PDB file of C-alpha atoms in Angstrom:
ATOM      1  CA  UNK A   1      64.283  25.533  23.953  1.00 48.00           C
ATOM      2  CA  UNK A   2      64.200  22.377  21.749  1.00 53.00           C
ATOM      3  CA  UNK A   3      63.787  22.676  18.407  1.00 53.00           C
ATOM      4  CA  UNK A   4      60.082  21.034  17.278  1.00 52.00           C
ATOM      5  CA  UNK A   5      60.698  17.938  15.958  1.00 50.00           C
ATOM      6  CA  UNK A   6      59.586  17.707  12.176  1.00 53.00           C
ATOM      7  CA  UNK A   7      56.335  16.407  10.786  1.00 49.00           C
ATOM      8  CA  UNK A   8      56.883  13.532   8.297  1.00 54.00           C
ATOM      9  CA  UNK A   9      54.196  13.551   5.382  1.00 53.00           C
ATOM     10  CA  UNK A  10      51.817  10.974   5.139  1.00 52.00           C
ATOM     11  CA  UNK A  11      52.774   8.205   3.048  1.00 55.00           C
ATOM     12  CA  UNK A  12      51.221   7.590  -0.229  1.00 54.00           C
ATOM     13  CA  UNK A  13      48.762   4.863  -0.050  1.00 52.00           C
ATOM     14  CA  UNK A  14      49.275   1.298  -1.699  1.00 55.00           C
ATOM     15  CA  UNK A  15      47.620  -0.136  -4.062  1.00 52.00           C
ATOM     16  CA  UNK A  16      46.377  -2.918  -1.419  1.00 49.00           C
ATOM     17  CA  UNK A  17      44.877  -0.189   0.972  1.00 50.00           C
ATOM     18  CA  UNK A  18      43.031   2.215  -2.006  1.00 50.00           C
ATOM     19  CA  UNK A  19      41.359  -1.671  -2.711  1.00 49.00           C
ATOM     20  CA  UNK A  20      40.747  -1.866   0.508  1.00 48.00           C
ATOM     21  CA  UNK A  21      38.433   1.231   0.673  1.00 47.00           C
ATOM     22  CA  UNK A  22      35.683   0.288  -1.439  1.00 49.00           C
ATOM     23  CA  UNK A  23      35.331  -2.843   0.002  1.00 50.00           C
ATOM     24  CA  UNK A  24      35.383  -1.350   3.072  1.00 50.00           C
ATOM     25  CA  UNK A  25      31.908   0.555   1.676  1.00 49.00           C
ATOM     26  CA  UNK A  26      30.481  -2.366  -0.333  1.00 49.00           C
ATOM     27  CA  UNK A  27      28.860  -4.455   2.994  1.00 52.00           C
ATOM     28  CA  UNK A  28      27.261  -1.057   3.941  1.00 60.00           C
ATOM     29  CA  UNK A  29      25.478  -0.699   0.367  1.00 64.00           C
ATOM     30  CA  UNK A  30      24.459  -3.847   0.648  1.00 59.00           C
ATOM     31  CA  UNK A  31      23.125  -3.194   3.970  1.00 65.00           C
ATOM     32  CA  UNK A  32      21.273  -0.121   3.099  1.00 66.00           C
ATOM     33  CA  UNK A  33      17.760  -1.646   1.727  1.00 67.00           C
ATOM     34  CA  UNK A  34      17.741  -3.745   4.914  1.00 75.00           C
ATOM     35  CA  UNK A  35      18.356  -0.995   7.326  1.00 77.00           C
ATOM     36  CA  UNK A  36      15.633   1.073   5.486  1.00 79.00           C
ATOM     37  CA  UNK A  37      13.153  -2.403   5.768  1.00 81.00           C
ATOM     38  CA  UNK A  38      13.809  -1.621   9.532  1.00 84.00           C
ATOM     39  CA  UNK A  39      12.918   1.814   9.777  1.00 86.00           C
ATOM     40  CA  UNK A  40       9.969   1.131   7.585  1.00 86.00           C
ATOM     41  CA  UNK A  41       9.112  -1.577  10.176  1.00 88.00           C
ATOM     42  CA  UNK A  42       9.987   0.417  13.225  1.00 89.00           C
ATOM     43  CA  UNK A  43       7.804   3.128  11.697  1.00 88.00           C
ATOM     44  CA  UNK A  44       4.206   1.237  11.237  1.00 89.00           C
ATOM     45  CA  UNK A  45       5.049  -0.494  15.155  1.00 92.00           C
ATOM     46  CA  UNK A  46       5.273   3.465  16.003  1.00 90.00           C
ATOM     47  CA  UNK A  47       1.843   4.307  14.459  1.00 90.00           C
ATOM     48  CA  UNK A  48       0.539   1.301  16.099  1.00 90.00           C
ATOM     49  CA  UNK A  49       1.594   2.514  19.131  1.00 91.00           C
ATOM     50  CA  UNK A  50       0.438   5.765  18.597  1.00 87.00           C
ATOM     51  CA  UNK A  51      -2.965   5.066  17.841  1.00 88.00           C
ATOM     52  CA  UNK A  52      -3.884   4.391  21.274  1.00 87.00           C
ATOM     53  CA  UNK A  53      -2.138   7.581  22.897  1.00 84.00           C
ATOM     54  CA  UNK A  54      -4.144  10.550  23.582  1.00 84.00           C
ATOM     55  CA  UNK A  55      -5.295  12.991  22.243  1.00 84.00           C
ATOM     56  CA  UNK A  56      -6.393  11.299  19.476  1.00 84.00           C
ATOM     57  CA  UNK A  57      -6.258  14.058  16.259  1.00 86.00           C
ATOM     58  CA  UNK A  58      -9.843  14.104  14.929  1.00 87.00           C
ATOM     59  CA  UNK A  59     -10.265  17.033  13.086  1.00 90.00           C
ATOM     60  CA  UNK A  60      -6.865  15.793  11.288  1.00 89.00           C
ATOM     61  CA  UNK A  61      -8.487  12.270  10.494  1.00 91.00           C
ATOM     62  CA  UNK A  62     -11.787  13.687   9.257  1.00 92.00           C
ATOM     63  CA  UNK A  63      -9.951  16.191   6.792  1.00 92.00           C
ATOM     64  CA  UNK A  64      -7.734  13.197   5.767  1.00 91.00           C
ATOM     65  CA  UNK A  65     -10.093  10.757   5.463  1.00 92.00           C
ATOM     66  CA  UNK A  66     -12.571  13.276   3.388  1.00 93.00           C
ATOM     67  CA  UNK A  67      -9.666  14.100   1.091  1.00 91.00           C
ATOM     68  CA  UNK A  68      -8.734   9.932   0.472  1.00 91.00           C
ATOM     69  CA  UNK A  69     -12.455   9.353  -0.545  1.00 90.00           C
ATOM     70  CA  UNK A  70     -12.650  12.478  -2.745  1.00 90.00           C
ATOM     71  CA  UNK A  71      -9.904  11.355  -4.691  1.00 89.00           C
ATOM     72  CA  UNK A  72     -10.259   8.182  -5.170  1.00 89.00           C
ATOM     73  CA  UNK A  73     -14.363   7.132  -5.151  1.00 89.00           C
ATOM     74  CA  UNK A  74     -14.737   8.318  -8.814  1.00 89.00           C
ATOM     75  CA  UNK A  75     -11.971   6.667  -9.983  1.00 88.00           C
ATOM     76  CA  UNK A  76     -12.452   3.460  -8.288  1.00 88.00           C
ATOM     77  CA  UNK A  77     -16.184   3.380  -9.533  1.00 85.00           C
ATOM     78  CA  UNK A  78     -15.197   3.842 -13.406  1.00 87.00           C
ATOM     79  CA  UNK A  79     -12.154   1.386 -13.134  1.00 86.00           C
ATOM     80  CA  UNK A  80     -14.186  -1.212 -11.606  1.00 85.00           C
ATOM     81  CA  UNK A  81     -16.393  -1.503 -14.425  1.00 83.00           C
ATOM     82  CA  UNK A  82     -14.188  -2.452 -16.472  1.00 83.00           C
ATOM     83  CA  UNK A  83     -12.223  -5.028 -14.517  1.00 82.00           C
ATOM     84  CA  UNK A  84     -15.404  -6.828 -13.916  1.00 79.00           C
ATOM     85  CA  UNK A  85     -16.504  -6.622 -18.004  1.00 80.00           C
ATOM     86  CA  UNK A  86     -12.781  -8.653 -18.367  1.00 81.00           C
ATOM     87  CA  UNK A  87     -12.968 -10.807 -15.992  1.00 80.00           C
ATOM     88  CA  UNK A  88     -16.706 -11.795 -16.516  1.00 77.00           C
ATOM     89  CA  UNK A  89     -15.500 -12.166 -20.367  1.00 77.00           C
ATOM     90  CA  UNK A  90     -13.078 -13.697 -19.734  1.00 78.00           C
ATOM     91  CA  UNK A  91     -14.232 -16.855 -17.390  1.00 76.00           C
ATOM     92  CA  UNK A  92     -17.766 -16.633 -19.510  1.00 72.00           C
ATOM     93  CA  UNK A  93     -15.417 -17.483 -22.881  1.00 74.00           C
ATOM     94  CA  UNK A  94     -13.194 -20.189 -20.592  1.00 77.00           C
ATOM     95  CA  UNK A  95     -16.061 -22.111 -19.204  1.00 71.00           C
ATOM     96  CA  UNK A  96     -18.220 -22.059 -22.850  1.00 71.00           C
ATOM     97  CA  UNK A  97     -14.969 -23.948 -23.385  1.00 72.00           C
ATOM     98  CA  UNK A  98     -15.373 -26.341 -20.831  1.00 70.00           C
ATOM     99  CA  UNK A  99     -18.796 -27.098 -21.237  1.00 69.00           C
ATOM    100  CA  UNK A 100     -19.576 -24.866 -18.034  1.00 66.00           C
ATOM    101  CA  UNK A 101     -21.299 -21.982 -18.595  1.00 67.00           C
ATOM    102  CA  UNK A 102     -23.610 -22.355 -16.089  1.00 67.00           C
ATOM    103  CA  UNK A 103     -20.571 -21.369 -13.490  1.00 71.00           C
ATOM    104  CA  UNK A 104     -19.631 -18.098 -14.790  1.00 71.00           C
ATOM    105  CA  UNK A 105     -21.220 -15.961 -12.460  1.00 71.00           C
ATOM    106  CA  UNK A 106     -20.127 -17.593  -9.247  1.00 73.00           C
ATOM    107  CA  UNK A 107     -16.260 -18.070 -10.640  1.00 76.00           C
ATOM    108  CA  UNK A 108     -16.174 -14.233 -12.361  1.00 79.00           C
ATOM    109  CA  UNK A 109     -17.941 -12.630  -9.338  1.00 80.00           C
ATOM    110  CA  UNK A 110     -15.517 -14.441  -6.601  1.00 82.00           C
ATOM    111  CA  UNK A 111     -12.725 -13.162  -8.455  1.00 82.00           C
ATOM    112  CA  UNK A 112     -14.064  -9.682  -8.315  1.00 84.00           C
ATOM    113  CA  UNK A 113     -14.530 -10.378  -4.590  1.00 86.00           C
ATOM    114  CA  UNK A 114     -11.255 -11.788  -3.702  1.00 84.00           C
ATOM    115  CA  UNK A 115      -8.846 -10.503  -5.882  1.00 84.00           C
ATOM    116  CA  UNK A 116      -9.705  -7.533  -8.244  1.00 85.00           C
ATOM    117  CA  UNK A 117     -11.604  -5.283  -5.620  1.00 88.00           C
ATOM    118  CA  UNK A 118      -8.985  -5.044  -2.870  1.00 89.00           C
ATOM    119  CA  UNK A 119      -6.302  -4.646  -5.654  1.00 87.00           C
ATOM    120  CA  UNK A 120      -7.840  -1.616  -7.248  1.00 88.00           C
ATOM    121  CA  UNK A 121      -9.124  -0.049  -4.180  1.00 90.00           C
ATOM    122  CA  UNK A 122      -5.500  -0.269  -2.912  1.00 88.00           C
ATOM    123  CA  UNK A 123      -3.466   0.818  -6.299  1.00 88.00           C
ATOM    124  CA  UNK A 124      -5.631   4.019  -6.166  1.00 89.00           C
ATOM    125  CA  UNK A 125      -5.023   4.808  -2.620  1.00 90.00           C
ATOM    126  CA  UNK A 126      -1.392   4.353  -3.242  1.00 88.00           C
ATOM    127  CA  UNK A 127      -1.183   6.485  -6.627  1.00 87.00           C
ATOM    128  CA  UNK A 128      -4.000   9.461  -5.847  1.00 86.00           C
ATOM    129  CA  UNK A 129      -3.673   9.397  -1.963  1.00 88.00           C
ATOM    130  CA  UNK A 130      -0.512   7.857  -1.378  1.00 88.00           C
ATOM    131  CA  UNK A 131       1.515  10.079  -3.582  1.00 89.00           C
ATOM    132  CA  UNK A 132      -0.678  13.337  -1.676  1.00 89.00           C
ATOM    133  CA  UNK A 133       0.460  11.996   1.935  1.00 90.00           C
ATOM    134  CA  UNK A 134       4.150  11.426   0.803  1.00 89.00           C
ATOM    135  CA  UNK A 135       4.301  15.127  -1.222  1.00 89.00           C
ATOM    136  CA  UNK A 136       2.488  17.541   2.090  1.00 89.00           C
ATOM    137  CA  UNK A 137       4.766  15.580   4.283  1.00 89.00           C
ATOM    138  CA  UNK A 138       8.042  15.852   2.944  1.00 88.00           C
ATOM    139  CA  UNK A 139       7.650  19.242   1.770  1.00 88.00           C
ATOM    140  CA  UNK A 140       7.134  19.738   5.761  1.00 87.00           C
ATOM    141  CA  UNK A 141      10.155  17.187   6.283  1.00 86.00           C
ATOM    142  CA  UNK A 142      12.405  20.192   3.703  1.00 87.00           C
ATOM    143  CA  UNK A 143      11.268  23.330   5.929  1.00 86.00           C
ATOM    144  CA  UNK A 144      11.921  21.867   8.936  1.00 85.00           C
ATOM    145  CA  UNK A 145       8.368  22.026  10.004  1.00 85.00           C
ATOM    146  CA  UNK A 146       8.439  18.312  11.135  1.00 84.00           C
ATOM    147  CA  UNK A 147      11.884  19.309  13.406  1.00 84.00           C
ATOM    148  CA  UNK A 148      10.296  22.332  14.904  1.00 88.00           C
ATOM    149  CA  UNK A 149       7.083  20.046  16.044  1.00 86.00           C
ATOM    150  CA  UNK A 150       9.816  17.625  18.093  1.00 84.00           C
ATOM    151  CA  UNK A 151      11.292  20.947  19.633  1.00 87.00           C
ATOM    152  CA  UNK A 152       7.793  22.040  20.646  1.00 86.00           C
ATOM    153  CA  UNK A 153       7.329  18.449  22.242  1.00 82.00           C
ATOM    154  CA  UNK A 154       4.799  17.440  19.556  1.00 84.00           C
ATOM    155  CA  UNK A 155       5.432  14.161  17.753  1.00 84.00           C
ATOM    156  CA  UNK A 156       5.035  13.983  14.231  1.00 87.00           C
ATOM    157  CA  UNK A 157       3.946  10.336  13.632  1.00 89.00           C
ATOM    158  CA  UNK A 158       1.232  11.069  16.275  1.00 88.00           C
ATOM    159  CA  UNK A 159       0.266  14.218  15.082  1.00 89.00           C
ATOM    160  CA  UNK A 160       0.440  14.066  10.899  1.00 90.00           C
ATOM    161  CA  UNK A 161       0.867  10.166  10.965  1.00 92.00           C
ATOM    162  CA  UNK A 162      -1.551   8.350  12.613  1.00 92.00           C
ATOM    163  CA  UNK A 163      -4.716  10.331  11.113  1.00 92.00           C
ATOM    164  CA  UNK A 164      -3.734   9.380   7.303  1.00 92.00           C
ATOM    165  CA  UNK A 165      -3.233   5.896   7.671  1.00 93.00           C
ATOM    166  CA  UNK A 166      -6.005   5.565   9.384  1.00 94.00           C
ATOM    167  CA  UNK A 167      -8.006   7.545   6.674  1.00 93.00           C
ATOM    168  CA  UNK A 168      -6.297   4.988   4.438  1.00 93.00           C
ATOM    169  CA  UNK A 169      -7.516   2.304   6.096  1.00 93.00           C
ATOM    170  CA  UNK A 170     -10.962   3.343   6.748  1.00 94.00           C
ATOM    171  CA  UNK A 171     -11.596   4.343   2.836  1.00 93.00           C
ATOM    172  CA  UNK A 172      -9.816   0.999   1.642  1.00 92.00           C
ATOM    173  CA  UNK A 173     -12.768  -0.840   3.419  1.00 93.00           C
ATOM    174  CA  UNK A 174     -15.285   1.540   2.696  1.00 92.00           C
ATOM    175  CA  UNK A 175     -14.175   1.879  -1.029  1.00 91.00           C
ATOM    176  CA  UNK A 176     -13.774  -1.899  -1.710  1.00 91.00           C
ATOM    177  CA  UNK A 177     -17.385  -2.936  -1.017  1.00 89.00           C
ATOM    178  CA  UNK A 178     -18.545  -0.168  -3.658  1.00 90.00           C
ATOM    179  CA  UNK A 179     -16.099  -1.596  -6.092  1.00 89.00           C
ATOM    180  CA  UNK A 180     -17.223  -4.980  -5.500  1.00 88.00           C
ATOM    181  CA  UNK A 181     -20.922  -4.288  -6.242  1.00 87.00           C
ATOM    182  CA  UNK A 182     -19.536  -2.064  -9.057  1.00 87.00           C
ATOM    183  CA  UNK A 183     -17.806  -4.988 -10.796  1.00 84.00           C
ATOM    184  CA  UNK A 184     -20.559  -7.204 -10.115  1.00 83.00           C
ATOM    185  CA  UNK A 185     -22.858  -5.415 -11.909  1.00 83.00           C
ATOM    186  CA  UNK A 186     -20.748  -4.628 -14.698  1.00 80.00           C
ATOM    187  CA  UNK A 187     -19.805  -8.373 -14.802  1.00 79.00           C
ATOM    188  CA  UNK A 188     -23.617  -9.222 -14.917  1.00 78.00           C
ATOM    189  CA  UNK A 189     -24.450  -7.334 -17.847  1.00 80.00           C
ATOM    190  CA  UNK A 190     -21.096  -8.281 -19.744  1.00 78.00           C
ATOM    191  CA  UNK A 191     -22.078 -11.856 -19.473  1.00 75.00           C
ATOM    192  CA  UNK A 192     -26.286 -11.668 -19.808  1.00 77.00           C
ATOM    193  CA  UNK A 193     -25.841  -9.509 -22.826  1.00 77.00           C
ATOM    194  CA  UNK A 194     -22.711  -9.454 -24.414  1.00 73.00           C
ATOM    195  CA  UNK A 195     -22.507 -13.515 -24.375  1.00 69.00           C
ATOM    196  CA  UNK A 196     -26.181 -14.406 -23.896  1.00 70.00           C
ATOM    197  CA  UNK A 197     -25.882 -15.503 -20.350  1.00 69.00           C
ATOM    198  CA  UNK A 198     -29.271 -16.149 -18.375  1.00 74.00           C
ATOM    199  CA  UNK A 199     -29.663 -13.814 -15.279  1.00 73.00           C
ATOM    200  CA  UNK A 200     -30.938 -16.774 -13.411  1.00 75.00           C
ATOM    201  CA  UNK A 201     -28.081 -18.996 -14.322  1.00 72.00           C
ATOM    202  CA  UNK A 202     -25.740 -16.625 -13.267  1.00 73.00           C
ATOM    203  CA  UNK A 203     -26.779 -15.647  -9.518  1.00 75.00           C
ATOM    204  CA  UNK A 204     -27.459 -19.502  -8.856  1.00 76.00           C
ATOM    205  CA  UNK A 205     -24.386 -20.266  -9.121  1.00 74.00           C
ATOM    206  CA  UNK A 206     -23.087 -17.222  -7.775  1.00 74.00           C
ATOM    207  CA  UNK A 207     -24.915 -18.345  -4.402  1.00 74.00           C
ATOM    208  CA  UNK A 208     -23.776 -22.197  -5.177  1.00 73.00           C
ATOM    209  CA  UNK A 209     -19.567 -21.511  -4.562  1.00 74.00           C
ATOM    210  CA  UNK A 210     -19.983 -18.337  -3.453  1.00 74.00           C
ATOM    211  CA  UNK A 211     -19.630 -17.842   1.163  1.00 81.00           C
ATOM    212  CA  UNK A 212     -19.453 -14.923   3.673  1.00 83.00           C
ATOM    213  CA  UNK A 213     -15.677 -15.486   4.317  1.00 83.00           C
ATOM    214  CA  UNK A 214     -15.255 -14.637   0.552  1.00 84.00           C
ATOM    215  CA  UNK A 215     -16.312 -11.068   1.314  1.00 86.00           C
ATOM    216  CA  UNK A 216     -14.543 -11.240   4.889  1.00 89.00           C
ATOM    217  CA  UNK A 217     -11.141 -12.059   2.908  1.00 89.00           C
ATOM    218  CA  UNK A 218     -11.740  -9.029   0.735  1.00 89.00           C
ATOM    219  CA  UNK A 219     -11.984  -6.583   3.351  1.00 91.00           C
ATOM    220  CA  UNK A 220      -9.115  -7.377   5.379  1.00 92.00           C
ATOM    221  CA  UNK A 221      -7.283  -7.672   1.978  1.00 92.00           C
ATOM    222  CA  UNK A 222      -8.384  -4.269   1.525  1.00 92.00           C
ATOM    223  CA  UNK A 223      -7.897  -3.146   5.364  1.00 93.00           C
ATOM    224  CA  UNK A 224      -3.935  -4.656   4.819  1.00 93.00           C
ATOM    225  CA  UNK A 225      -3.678  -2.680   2.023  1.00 93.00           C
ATOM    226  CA  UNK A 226      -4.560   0.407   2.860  1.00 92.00           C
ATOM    227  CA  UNK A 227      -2.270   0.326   6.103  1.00 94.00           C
ATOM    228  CA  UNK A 228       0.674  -0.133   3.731  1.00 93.00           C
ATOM    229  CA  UNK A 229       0.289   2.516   1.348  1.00 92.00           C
ATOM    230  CA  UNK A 230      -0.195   4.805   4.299  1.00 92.00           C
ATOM    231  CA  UNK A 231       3.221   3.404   6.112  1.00 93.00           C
ATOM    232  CA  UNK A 232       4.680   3.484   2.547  1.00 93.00           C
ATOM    233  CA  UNK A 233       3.648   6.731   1.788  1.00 91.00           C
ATOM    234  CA  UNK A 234       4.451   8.700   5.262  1.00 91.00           C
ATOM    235  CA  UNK A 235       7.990   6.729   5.890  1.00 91.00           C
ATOM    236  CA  UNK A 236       9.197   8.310   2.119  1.00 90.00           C
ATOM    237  CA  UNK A 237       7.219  11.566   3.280  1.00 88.00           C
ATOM    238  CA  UNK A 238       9.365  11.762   6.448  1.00 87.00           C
ATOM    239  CA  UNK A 239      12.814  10.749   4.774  1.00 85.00           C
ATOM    240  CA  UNK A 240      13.553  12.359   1.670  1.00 84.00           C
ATOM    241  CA  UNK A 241      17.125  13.432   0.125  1.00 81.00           C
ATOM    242  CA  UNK A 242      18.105  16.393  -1.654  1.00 73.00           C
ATOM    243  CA  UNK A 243      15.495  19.253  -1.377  1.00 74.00           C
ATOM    244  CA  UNK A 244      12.886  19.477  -3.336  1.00 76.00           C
ATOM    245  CA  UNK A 245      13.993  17.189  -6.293  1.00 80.00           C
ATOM    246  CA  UNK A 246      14.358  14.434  -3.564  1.00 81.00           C
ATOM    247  CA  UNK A 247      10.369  14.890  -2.326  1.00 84.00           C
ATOM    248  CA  UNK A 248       9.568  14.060  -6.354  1.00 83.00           C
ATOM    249  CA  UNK A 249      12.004  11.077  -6.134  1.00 85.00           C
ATOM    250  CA  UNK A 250      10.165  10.220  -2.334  1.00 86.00           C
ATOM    251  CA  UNK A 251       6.981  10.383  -4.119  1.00 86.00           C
ATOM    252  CA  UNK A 252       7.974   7.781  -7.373  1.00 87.00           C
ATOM    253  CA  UNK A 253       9.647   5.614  -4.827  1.00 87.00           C
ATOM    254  CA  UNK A 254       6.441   5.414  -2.311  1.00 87.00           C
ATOM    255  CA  UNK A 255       4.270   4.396  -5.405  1.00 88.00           C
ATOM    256  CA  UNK A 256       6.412   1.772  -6.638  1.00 88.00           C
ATOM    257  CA  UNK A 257       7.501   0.447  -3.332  1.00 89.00           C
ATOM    258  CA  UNK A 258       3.677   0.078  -2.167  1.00 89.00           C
ATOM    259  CA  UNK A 259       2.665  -1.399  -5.378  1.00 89.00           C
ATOM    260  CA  UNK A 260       5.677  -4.046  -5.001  1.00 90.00           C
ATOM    261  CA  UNK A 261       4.568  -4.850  -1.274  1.00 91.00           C
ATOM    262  CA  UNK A 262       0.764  -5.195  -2.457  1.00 90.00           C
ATOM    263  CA  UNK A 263       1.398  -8.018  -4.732  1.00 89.00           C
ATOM    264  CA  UNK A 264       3.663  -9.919  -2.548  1.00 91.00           C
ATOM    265  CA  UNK A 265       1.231  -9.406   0.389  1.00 92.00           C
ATOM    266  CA  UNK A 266      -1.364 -10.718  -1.677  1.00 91.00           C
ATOM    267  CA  UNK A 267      -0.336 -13.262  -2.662  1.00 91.00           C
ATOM    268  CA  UNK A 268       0.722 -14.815   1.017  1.00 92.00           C
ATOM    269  CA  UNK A 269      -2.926 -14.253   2.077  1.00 91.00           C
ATOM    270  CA  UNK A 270      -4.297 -15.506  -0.837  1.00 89.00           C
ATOM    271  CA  UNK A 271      -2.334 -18.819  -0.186  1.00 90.00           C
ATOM    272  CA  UNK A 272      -2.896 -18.552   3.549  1.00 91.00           C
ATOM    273  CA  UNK A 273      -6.766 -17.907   2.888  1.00 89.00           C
ATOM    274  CA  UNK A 274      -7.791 -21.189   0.382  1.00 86.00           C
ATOM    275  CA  UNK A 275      -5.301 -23.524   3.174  1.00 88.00           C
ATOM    276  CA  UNK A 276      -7.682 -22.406   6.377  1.00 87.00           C
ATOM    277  CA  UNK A 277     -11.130 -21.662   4.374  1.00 80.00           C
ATOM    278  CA  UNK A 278     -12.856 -25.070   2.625  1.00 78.00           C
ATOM    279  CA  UNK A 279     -14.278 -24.540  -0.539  1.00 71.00           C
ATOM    280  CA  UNK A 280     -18.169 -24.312  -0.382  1.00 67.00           C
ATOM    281  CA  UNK A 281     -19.243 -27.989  -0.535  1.00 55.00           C
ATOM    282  CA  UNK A 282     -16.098 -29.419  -0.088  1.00 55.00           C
TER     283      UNK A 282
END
């Protein structure tokens, strides 16, 4: 028998290759946030999908969609009020500047339209609702109830998914035209009383720059933005990291993520909005 020949040790790495390991690592960091873009992306072309698969979970949407407009209607109605007593003091105080006062209603109410409604409607859905979704499902995600759905042949996304981004949706639209009339009438009676505004003043020229793709604009605004705080909301739900301290994290992350998104989304559909739709009169 020969002898077995003996093992050398491994050599002590260089200098050069322990550099070499981290940099190694650094490209996938970078990477990460993109690959995650993906999956968030991959996700909402999944519920998409799903939405037109059967069976379609209605007793799942009705809960969901009961449980997104309990949370959020009273809310919405009392921060509305507000929003439309700034922004109607606000242009009312710019155009006594200007010389025209007798544009304050149609300029403060198109604002509430356009831009304040959907906004609000669509931070509350992603702080009350949105923070709810992402909390029930990744505390399914950490005891395995999600992976024990997939072994029963059940799929998640169309199952828990699909019903609360749809509820979402559904109360974003719903919930933006009561905020609307909300901050209209809290606008009205900011600038009739508070700054001696006429009544008659202020709907004329309301109805002078004011057009039915105005409202249009606002609910798909609204529509847009409730399917993202859903996608945001169940894609942090159905990936968090480390236990139950990570669903906490999933649940700050969803929030600020969603509200990031909103603004940016905004603001491309704003600009897209006032290129294709003429000004009234012009």
């Amino acid at each position: 028998m020969t002898a077995p020949l003996p093992v050398r040790p491994p050599e002590p790495a260089t200098g050069e290759q322990q550099e070499e390991a981290p940099r190694r690592r650094t490209p996938s960091r970078l990477l990460a946030p993109l690959g995650q873009t993906g999956q968030l992306f991959a996700l909402a072309l999944a519920v998409v999908r799903a939405v037109f698969r059967r069976p379609f979970q209605l007793r799942e949407f009705i809960e969901q969609f009961w449980f997104v407009a309990s949370v959020t209607i009273l809310p919405a109605a009392l921060v509305s009020i507000p929003f439309g007593a700034v922004i109607a003091l606000q242009v009312g105080s710019l155009t006594e500047q200007l010389g025209a006062q007798s544009f304050t209603g149609g300029a403060s109410v198109l604002a509430v339209i356009q831009q304040a409604s959907p906004l609000i409607v669509a931070l509350l859905i992603a702080g009350a609702a949105g923070s709810a979704i992402c909390a029930d499902l990744g505390s399914r995600k950490i005891r395995e109830e999600l992976d024990a759905m997939e072994v029963m042949g059940v799929s998640p996304i169309q199952r828990l998914v699909v019903p609360r981004v749809l509820a979402t949706m559904f109360v974003a639209v719903l919930l933006n035209g009561l905020v609307s009339v909300v901050g209209t009438l809290g606008g009205y009676f900011f600038n009739v009383i508070m700054q001696g505004g006429t009544p008659g003043a202020y709907l004329a020229s309301f109805s002078a720059l004011a057009q039915l793709p105005d409202l249009y604009v606002g609910e798909l605004k609204a529509l847009i933005f409730g399917f993202i705080a859903g996608i945001v909301a169940s894609y942090r739900g159905l990936n968090p990291r480390g236990g139950p301290k990570g669903v906490g994290d999933a649940v700050n992350q969803s929030v600020v993520i969603t509200f990031m998104l909103l603004f940016a989304v905004n603001m491309v559909l704003t600009a897209i909005y006032l290129q294709i739709v003429p000004p009234k009169g012009g």
